[in-house]
Tab-separated table of C-alpha atoms in Angstrom:
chain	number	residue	atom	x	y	z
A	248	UNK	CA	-1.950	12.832	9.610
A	249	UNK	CA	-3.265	16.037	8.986
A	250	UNK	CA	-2.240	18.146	12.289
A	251	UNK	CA	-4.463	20.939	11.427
A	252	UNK	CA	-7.369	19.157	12.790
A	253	UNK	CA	-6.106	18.560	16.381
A	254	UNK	CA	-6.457	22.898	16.190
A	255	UNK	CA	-9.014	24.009	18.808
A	256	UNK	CA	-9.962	26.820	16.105
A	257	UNK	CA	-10.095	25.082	13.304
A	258	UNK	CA	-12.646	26.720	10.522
A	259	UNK	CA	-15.131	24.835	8.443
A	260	UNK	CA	-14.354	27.477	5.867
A	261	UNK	CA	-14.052	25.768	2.660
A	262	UNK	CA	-14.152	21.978	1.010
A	263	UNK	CA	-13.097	20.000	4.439
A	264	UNK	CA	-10.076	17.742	4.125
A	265	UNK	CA	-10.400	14.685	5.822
A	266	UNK	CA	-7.713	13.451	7.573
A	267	UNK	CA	-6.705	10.622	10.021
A	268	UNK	CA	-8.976	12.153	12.986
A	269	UNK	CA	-11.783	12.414	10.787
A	270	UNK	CA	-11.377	8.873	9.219
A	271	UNK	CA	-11.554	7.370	13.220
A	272	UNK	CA	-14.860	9.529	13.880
A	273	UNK	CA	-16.123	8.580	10.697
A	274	UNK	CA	-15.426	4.387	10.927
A	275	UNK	CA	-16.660	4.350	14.601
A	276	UNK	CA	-19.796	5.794	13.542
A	277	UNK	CA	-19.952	3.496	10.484
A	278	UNK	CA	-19.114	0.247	13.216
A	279	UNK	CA	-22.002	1.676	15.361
A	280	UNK	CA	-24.623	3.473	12.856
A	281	UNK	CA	-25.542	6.028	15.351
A	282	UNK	CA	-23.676	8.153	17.980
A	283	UNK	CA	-23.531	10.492	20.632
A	284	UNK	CA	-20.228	13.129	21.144
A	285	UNK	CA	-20.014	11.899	24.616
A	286	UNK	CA	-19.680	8.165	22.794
A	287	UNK	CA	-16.845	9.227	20.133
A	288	UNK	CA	-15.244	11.498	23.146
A	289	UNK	CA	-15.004	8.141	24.905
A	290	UNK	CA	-13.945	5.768	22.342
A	291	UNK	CA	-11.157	8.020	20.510
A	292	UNK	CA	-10.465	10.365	23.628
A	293	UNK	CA	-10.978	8.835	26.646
A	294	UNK	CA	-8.545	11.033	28.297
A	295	UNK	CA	-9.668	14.472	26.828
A	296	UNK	CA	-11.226	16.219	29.594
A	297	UNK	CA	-13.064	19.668	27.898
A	298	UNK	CA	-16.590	18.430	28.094
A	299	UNK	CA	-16.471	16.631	24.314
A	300	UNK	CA	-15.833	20.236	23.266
A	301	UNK	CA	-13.309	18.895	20.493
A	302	UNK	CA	-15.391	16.344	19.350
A	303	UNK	CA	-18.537	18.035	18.909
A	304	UNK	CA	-16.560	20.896	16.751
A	305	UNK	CA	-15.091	17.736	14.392
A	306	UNK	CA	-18.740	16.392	14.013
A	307	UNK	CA	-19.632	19.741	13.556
A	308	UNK	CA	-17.494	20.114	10.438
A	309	UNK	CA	-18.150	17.048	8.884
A	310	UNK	CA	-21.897	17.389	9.358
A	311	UNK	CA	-21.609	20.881	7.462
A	312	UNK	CA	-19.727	19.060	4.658
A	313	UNK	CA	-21.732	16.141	3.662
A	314	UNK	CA	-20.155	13.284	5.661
A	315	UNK	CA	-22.432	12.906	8.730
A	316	UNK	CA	-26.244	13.247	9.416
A	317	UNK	CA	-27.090	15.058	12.450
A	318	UNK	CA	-30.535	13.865	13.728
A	319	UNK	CA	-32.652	15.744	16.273
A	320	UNK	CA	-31.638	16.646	20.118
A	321	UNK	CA	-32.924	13.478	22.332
A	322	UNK	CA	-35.173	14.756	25.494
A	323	UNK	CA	-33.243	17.244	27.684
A	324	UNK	CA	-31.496	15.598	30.633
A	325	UNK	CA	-31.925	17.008	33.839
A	326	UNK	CA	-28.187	18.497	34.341
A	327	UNK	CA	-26.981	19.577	31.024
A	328	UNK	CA	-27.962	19.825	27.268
A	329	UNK	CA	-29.534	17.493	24.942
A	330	UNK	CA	-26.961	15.515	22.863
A	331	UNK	CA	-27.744	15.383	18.816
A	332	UNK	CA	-27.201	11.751	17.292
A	333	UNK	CA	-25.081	11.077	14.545
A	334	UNK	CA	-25.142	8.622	11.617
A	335	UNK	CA	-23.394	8.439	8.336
A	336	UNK	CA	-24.457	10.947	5.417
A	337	UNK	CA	-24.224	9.711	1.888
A	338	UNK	CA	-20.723	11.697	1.860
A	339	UNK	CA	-19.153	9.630	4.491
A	340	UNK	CA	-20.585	6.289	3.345
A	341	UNK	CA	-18.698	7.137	-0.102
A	342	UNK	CA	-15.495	8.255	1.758
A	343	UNK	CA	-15.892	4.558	3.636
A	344	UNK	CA	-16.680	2.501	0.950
A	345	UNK	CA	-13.926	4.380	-1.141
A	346	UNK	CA	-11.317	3.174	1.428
A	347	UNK	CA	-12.244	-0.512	1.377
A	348	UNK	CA	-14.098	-0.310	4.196
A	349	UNK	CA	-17.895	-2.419	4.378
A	350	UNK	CA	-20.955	-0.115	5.480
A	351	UNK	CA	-22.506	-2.270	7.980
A	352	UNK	CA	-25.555	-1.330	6.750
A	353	UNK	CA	-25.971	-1.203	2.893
A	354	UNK	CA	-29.526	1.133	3.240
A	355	UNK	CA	-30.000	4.703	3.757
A	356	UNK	CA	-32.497	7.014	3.877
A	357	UNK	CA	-32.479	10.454	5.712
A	358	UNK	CA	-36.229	10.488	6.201
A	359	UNK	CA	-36.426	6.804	7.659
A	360	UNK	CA	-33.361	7.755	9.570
A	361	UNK	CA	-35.195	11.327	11.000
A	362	UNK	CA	-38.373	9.232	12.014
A	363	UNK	CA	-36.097	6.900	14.165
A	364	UNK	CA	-34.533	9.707	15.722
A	365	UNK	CA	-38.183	10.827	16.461
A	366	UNK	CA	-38.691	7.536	18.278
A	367	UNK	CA	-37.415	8.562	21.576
A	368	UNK	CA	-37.975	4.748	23.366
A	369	UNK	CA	-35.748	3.261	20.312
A	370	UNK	CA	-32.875	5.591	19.786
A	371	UNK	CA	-32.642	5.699	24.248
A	372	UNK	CA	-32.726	2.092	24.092
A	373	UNK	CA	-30.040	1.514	20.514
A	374	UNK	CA	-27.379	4.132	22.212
A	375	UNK	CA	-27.471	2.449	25.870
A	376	UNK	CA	-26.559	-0.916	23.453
A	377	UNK	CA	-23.802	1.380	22.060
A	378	UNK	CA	-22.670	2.241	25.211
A	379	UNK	CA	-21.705	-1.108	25.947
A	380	UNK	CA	-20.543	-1.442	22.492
A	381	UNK	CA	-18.507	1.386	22.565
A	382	UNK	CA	-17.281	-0.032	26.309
A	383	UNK	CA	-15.840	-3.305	24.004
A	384	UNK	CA	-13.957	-1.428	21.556
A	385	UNK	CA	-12.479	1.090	24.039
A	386	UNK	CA	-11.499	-2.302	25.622
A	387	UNK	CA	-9.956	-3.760	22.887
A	388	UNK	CA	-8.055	-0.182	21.910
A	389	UNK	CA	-6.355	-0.156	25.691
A	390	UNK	CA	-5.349	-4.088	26.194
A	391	UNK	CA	-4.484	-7.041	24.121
A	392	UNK	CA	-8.077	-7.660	23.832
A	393	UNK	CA	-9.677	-8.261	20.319
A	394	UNK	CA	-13.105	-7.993	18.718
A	395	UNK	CA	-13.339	-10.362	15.710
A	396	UNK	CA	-16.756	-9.769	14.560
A	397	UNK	CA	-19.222	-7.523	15.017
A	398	UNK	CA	-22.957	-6.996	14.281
A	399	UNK	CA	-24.955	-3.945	15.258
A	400	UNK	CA	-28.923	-4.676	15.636
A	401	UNK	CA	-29.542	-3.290	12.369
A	402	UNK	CA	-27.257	-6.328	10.807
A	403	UNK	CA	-29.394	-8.397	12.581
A	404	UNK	CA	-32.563	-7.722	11.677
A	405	UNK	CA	-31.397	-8.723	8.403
A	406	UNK	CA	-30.629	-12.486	9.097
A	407	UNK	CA	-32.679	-13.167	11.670
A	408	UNK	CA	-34.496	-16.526	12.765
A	409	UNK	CA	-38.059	-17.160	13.793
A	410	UNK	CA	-37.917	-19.816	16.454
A	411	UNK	CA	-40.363	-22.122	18.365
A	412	UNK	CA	-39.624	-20.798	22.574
A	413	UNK	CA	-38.868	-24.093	24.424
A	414	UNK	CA	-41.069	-25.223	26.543
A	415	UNK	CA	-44.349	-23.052	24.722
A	416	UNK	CA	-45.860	-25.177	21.680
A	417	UNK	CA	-48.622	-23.254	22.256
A	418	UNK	CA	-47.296	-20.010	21.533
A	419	UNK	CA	-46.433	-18.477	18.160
A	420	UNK	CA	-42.854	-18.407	16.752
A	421	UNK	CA	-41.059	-15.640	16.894
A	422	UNK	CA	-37.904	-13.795	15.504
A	423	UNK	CA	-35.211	-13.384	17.818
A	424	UNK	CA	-32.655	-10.428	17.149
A	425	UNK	CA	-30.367	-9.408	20.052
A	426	UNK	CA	-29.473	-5.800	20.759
A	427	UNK	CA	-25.785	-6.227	19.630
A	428	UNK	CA	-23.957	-9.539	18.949
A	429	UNK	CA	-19.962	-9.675	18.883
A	430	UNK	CA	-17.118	-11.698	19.810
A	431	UNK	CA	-13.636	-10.723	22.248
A	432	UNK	CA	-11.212	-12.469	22.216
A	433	UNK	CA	-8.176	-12.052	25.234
A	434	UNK	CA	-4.549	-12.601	24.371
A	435	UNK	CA	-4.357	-16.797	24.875
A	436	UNK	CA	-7.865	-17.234	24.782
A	437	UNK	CA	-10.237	-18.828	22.651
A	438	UNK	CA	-12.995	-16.110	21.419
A	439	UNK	CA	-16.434	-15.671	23.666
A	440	UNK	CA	-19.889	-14.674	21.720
A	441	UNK	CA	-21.856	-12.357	23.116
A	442	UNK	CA	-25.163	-11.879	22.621
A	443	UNK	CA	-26.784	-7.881	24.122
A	444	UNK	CA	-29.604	-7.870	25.433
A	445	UNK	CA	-30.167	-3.936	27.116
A	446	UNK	CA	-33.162	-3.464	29.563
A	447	UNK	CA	-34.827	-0.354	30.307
A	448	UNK	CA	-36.930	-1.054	32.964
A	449	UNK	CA	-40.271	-1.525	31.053
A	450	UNK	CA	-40.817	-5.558	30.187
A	451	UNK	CA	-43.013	-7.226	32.421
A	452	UNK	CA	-42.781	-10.927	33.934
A	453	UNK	CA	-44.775	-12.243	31.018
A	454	UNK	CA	-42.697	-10.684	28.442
A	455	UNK	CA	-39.158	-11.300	30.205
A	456	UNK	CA	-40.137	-14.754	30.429
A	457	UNK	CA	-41.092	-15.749	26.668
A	458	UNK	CA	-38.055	-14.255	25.765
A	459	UNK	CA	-35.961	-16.059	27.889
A	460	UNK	CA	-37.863	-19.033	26.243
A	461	UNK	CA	-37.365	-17.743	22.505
A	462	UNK	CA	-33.232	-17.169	23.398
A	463	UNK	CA	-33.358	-20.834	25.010
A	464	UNK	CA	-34.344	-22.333	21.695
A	465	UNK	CA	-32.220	-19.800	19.596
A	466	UNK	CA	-29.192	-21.169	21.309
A	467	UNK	CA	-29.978	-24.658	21.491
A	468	UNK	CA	-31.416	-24.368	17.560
A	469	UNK	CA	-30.387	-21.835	14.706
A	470	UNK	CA	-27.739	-19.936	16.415
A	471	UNK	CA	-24.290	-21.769	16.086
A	472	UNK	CA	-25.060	-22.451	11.667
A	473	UNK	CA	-26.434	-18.999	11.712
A	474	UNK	CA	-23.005	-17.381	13.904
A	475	UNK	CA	-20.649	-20.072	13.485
A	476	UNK	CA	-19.608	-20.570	16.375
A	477	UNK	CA	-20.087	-23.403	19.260
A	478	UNK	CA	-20.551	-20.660	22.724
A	479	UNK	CA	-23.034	-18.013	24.025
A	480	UNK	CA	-22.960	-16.003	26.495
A	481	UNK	CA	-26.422	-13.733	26.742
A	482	UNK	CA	-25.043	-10.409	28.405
A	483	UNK	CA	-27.850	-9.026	29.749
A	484	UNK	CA	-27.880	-4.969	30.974
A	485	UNK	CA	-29.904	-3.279	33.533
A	486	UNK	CA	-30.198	-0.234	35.193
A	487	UNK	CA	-30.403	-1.080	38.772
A	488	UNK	CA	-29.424	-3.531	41.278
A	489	UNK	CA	-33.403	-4.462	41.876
A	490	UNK	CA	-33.773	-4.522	38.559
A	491	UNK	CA	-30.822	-7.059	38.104
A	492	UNK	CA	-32.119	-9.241	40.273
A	493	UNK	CA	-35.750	-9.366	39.048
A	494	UNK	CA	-35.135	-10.006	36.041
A	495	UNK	CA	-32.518	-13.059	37.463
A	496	UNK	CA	-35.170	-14.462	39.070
A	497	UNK	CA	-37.449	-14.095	36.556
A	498	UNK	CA	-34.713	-16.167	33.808
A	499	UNK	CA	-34.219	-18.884	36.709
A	500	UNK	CA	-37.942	-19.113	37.047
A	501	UNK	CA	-38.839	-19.829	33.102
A	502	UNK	CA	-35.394	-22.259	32.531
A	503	UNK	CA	-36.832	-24.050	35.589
A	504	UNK	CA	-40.301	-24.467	34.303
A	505	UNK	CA	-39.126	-25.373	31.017
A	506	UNK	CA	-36.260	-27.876	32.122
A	507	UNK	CA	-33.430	-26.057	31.012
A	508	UNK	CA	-31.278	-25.512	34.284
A	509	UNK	CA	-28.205	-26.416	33.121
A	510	UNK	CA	-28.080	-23.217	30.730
A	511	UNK	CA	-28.791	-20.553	33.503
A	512	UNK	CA	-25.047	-20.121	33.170
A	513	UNK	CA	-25.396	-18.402	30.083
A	514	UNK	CA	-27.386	-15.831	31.066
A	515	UNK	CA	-25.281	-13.403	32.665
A	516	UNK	CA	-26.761	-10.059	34.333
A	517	UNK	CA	-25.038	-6.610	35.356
A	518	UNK	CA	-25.957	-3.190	36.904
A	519	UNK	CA	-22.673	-2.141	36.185
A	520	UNK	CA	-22.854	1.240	34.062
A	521	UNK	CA	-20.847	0.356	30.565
A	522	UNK	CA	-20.610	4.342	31.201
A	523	UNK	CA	-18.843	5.335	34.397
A	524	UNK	CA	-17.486	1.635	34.710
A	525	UNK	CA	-13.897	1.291	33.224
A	526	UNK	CA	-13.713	-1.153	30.543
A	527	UNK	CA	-11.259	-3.303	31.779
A	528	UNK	CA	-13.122	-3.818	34.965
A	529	UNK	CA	-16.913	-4.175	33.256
A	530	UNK	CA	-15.708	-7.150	31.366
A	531	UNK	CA	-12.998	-8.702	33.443
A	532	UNK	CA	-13.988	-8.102	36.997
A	533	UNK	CA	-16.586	-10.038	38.993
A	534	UNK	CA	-19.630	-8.076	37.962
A	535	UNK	CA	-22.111	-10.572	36.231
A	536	UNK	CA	-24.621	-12.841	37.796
A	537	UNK	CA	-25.692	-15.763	36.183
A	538	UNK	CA	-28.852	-16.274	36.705
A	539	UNK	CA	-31.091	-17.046	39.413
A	540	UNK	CA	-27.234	-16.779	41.255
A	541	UNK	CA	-25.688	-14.476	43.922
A	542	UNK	CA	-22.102	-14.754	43.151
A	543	UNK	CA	-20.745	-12.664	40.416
A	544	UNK	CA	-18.554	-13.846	37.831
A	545	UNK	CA	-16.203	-12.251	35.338
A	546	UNK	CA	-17.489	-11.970	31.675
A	547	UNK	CA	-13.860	-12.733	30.659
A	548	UNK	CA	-10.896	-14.356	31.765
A	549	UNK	CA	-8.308	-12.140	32.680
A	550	UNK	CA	-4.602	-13.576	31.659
A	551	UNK	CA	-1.922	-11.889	33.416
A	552	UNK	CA	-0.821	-10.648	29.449
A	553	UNK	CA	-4.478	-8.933	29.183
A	554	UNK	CA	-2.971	-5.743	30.578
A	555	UNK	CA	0.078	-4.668	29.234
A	556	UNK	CA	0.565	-1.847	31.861
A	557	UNK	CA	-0.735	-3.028	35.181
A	558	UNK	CA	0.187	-6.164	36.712
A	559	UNK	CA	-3.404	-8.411	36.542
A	560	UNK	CA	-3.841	-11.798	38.437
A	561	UNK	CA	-5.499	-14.547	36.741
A	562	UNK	CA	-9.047	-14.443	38.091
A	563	UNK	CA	-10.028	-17.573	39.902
A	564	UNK	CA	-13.860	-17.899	39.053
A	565	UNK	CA	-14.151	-19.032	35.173
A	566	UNK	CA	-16.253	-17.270	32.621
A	567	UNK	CA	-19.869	-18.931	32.241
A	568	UNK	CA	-19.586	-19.164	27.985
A	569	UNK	CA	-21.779	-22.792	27.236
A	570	UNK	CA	-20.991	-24.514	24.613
A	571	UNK	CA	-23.513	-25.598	22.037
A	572	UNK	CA	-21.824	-28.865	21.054
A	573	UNK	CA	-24.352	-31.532	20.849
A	574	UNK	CA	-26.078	-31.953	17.701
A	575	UNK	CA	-29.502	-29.936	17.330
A	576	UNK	CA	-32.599	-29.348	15.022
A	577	UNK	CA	-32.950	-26.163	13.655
A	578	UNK	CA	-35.946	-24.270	14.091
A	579	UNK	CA	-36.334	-21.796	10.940
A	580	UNK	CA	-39.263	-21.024	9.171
């Protein structure tokens, strides 16, 4: 490892040598596509307390030399100043490529990459799913927790399925890409799919509902050939309790009306902040409703061996992860 770049005064002076702090900021940002400081400060230095000051000099540098694209400031918070978003410059896609690494995303262009920045809904909505994302890995980095695979939205976009929505033969197919899909997998355990789905507070009833429909047929149709897997669980994040529970209600309501009770278990909802909420507790504690329920669950089991440093009890309400094991017709176009 090259020590000189744990220096607070490090200079950007010169061609930049990239060492093993550099390679980490430039992977997770790979993994992800786009990034905040604040989301690399939490990932590789959770317990760095100097206000991402460290971080935001190391993206600094490799932005200067080539590696990283620094897009636009997103809208000024209230309290503090506007965070830039990161994403891979043709410099660090070589550098990953070159050490056997896979870009997740095989396309680049700075303009295309500028006008998404410029899309202030989209990049909120893409960095709250990184959040979470980020919440996984930093997961899997403190406890024997794994993540075996891995898609971003972006990779999904570029397999995904057009379905019928169950229940609507009336209504037109459509494509159905979650906000992040991945698997973890706890010491002992077999893995759990997770399909993202982040909500922002802006889809109506209507809207809520036919997707609810379109992720009903996904699972029951393309999903496990397309993933290859048997299991779903549809995480679904909101910002507030209220919120939680309307759009609970609202699920319960549309599997209901298009006979599908038994897979309200799969939907699982959460007002827990993949921010301020340690890792360990946002996926193992008792914070996700199925839905149309008022008793949490856990996302994961929790074996005792989960947590290497802290004692855990086994947690005595199972995850909800159905299992797609019946034979089914796939509905691709």
């Amino acid at each position: 490892m090259n020590d000189s770049l744990h220096s607070p005064g490090v200079s950007s002076v010169g061609p930049l040598r990239i060492g093993a702090v550099d390679g980490e900021i430039l992977r997770a940002i790979n993994r992800f596509h786009y990034m905040t400081a604040a989301q690399v400060g939490r990932l590789l230095y959770p317990n760095q307390h100097d206000g991402n000051r460290y971080v935001q000099r190391r993206l600094r540098s490799l932005t200067e030399a080539g590696y990283l694209l620094r897009l636009r400031e997103l809208p000024a918070p209230r309290i503090g100043s506007a965070p830039h978003v990161f994403t891979l410059a043709d410099k660090g896609r070589r550098f990953i490529s070159g050490r056997g690494d896979v870009l997740a995303s095989s396309y680049y262009r700075p303009s295309e990459e500028r006008a998404k920045a410029a899309d202030n809904p989209f990049m909120e909505h893409t960095l709250a799913a990184v959040d979470v994302l980020v919440a996984a890995e930093s997961l899997c980095r403190r406890f024997q927790v794994s993540m075996p695979r891995l898609l971003n939205e972006r990779q999904l976009k570029r397999s995904s399925v057009r379905v019928q929505p169950a229940g609507r033969p009336d209504t037109p197919r459509v494509a159905v890409i979650p906000d992040a899909w991945f698997q973890l997998t706890a010491v002992g355990c077999d893995p759990v799919s997770i399909a993202l789905e982040l909500d922002r507070g802006t889809e109506g009833q209507k809207h809520w509902r036919r997707k609810i429909a379109s992720l009903t047929a996904w699972a029951e149709g393309p999903y496990r050939r397309a993933f290859e897997t048997d299991n779903l669980t549809v995480a679904v994040a909101v910002p507030t309790t209220a919120r939680r529970v309307q759009l609970s209600e609202w699920a319960a309501q549309e599997l209901a009306s298009i006979d599908r009770n038994e897979l309200s278990d799969i939907f699982l909802f959460t007002d827990a902040s993949p921010v301020t909420t340690d890792p360990f507790e946002l996926f193992f504690d008792l914070l996700w409703y199925p839905a149309g329920q008022d008793h949490p669950v856990s996302l994961l089991d929790a074996p005792e061996s989960a947590e290497e440093e802290v004692s855990v009890s086994p947690l005595d309400t199972p995850r909800y992860n159905y299992s797609l094991s019946q034979p089914v017709e796939r509905e691709i176009e």
